[in-house]
Amino acid sequence: MPPDRNHNDSGLEAREVSKYFGDFPALKRVTLRIAAGECALIYGANGAGKTTLLRVLASLTEPSAGEIWLGGRKVDRRTVALKSRVGFVSHATFLYGDLTVEENLVLAAKLFGLSSVRSRVSAVIETFGLVDRARQSVRSLSRGLQQRATLARAMLHEPDFLLLDEPFTGLDSTAVASLEALLRRLPSQGKAVAFSTHNFAQGISIAHRLVAVERGRVSYDGPVASAPAEYSLRAPEAEVARS
Amino acid sequence: MRSLEIVWTLLVKDLRIEWRQRETLASVCIFGLLVVFLCDFAFEPAGAEALRLLPGVLWIAFVFAGILGFNRSFAAERENACLEGIRLAPVEPGLIYLAKLAANFVFLAVAEVVITFAAALWYNFSFFPAFKDFVTIVFFGTLGYVAVGVTFGAVAANTRMREVMLPVLQFPVAVPIFIGAIEATSGALKGAPPNLYWSWVRLLIAFAVIFAVLSFMLFEFVLEE
Amino acid sequence: MIQFSKMNRTSWTSVHALVTLLWILVALYLALIYAPTDVSQGNVYRIMYIHVPSGWTAFVAYLLVFLGSVGYLIRRSQTADDLACAAGEIGFIFCSCVLITGPLWAKPIWGIWWTWDPRLTLTFVLWLLFAGYLLVRGFFINPGRAALLSAVVGIVGFVDVPIDYMAIRWWRTQHPQPVIFGGPNSGLPFSMLLTLLVSFGAFLCLFFFLLRRRLSLLRMRRDLSHLRRELAED
């Protein structure tokens, strides 16, 4: 596959991506590019298409139409190796309940083909404050601790593109603070981050870029600073009040 | 090399989970024993009649134990969408299939040992005279059965009523296994000359190879979303 | 002269319907009047002209399920998936027809409704494969994956048929010879063979007619859903 000359090689892009579940359109011709050094907040109401967008970018979901490009190459069945450049945190933890945190991480490290499995695993265990829990089975952990392990799993192979779907779910305030710090730090290390959250205020305090998704379309994509006021109005307080 | 390592890693993972939930394996074994036990009531075999019925009874027990195993194998993956977690890694889907094939083979083999032992006891039958042939037949019969079962287990995991859907898909396709394995087993246990039943063993081997290769190639479509 | 190039899909369908109807009438005439009464079976054997062509048509249908499935996996064309789906549904009906007419024929001739003879067994297995294929199509949780996974089921099932066939043949070697290609005693007289082939033609014609109707229904559904999608996008 020849590299695409028109685009910067370092981006993760969705080009004209649509995704239908039966007749239901989850994404409608979405074009989006996330480049190194960026931190984007994917924001939208429930069912707007945030999760599908992130899953399509992570190549977990095959788009019904359109293409995903990564580092100047079109992602398809032959580009399996590209997967190690992407990290993904989803609603599901991807962790085996019957294995310990450490075993789960060692498994993932081996699947990603890391050269120094042990040291990487102990490094992320340290980073995400799981040292005391490393030898406990995942099933015995609280949702918040499981979420930390999920984050550790996603960061294990030091992905260039980190995609996170509601990563703050279940975390306590300490963990939230350190995740926020991580998400702020990564772009300065040349990584790209895209995450979704329902807490708008928290989201824009971390991200520089806002991607608003409404009913399967990107309705705003630009700097957080120049986002129309309506987005902040719709956000968290209003939504909590409704639910 | 890396491919082998990945298959091995995934296989060890499956076996470790299997070991932590050994109640599952135990219940599948007990279920297999119950099948043999119920057949005893149904047919009241004695003497030569027992030898005629034994191969069929054994394979019915193996087949039902296998179905339980395939369903459970993908239940563990579904719990936290772990299969998706594996798909995020740079791993060829065919390797995931091979690891699942190996894990389910080991699982079913353990159940088969327990069932065969009980059947030998209850039917007062010694497997030793034809032991080598019996093991060969069970090995390839099980391999072919698991080769299809893993693929259909992964397909059925995406359907409603998956526990029913799996046998509905699996049994018609596995008909050659049933026929071949039962015929070969009864030939071997009766002490017939091997050339009389060896063509059945070849059928079992051909089935196992064809469906393992086919499933290996098709598995990426099974995992795709 | 009819201007064929100007005919639209509807009028082609009408032509197809007419040809099918005429062909069935010809086949009926041949089967009920032209073909001679069998020396040993009397008139009962005439059900063969329904039974055997249904079976062959079911095999053709299963071949189309396979081709459609492979086509879908390789090219991701919706038409290929539609073809597999339609052929599966209609093939199931023809296969059921074989299983119904078989015992009706067997009872007066063999004195029993059913025997696990290789061809009967294989037909039953084929019927089960069709049924499994259709059931799995109807039970997917996520419709987006239905085409993909049922294609896998269709391919595995199709590859299985010849192996089933061999296994079942070896299993029951004491069975009647195949009708046409068997030993010298089982050869059909020309008039019967002709009738059989004309009947097969009629069944194929009917099969492809039903297939077209089903395909066009599936296409309409798809068009409708595209329209819905476009409306949803505005």
XYZ file of C-alpha atoms in Angstrom, chain A residues 26-157:
132
model
C -25.046 4.998 13.905
C -22.590 7.063 11.853
C -23.321 9.042 8.725
C -20.403 10.016 6.478
C -18.095 11.060 9.259
C -14.714 12.429 8.312
C -12.315 13.045 11.137
C -8.572 13.118 11.621
C -6.718 12.888 14.876
C -3.050 13.796 14.701
C -0.115 13.377 17.044
C -0.055 15.900 19.862
C -3.805 16.329 19.850
C -6.296 15.671 22.591
C -9.868 15.528 21.343
C -13.063 15.293 23.342
C -15.765 13.306 21.567
C -18.938 14.712 22.990
C -22.586 13.950 22.413
C -25.803 12.673 23.919
C -26.509 9.014 24.585
C -26.829 7.135 21.310
C -25.273 9.945 19.273
C -22.610 7.637 17.852
C -19.601 8.332 20.099
C -18.968 4.696 20.926
C -19.403 3.553 17.328
C -17.035 6.292 16.158
C -14.346 5.235 18.628
C -14.842 1.541 17.824
C -14.570 2.184 14.114
C -11.380 4.185 14.682
C -10.010 1.287 16.744
C -10.903 -1.112 13.856
C -13.113 -3.144 16.155
C -16.142 -2.353 14.049
C -16.004 -2.597 10.284
C -17.561 0.533 8.721
C -20.501 -0.043 6.346
C -18.949 2.530 4.025
C -15.833 4.686 4.085
C -12.283 3.984 5.157
C -10.006 4.180 8.145
C -6.463 5.374 7.550
C -3.633 5.091 10.019
C -0.197 6.577 9.519
C -0.883 7.102 5.813
C -2.054 3.540 5.220
C -5.537 2.287 4.679
C -6.527 -0.088 7.454
C -7.778 -3.431 6.186
C -7.392 -7.137 6.822
C -3.769 -7.136 5.709
C -2.616 -4.409 8.064
C -2.852 -6.370 11.298
C 0.521 -5.003 12.443
C -0.909 -1.467 12.557
C -3.103 -2.456 15.468
C -0.241 -2.103 17.920
C -0.242 1.665 17.287
C -3.732 2.021 18.725
C -4.919 1.614 22.285
C -8.587 1.408 23.176
C -10.527 1.617 26.414
C -14.122 0.519 26.033
C -17.168 0.058 28.254
C -16.218 -3.612 28.467
C -13.029 -4.210 30.387
C -11.466 -6.828 28.045
C -10.245 -8.571 31.210
C -10.752 -12.221 32.072
C -12.532 -12.419 35.399
C -10.780 -15.650 36.376
C -7.269 -14.350 35.774
C -5.383 -11.980 38.032
C -4.656 -8.425 36.979
C -1.057 -9.351 36.347
C -1.938 -12.422 34.272
C -4.317 -10.346 32.166
C -1.621 -7.773 31.532
C 1.048 -10.381 30.761
C -1.364 -11.989 28.289
C -1.998 -8.671 26.562
C 1.727 -7.839 26.529
C 2.520 -11.141 24.840
C -0.266 -10.697 22.291
C 1.120 -7.268 21.448
C 4.525 -8.878 21.053
C 6.291 -6.630 23.587
C 9.944 -7.500 24.042
C 10.209 -6.843 27.770
C 6.917 -8.224 29.049
C 7.693 -8.279 32.773
C 9.125 -4.798 33.054
C 6.332 -3.201 31.005
C 3.704 -5.001 33.073
C 5.197 -3.946 36.381
C 5.583 -0.416 35.048
C 1.879 -0.031 34.219
C 0.850 -1.774 37.417
C 2.872 0.853 39.260
C 1.511 3.723 37.155
C -2.135 2.811 37.695
C -1.759 2.105 41.399
C -2.499 -1.612 41.173
C 0.572 -2.912 43.009
C -1.462 -4.256 45.937
C -4.048 -5.813 43.654
C -1.856 -7.312 40.947
C -2.281 -10.850 42.207
C -6.014 -10.665 42.804
C -8.439 -12.093 40.288
C -10.179 -9.423 38.249
C -13.595 -10.691 39.299
C -12.853 -9.867 42.930
C -12.068 -6.223 42.127
C -14.464 -3.301 42.246
C -15.554 -1.654 38.988
C -13.181 1.227 39.608
C -10.168 -1.022 40.121
C -11.136 -3.012 37.059
C -11.271 0.245 35.127
C -7.721 1.041 36.267
C -6.605 -2.377 35.044
C -8.334 -1.707 31.732
C -6.450 1.572 31.407
C -3.225 -0.227 32.270
C -3.973 -2.775 29.546
C -4.556 -0.036 26.981
C -1.320 1.786 27.883
C 0.764 -1.380 28.010
C 2.075 -1.200 24.466
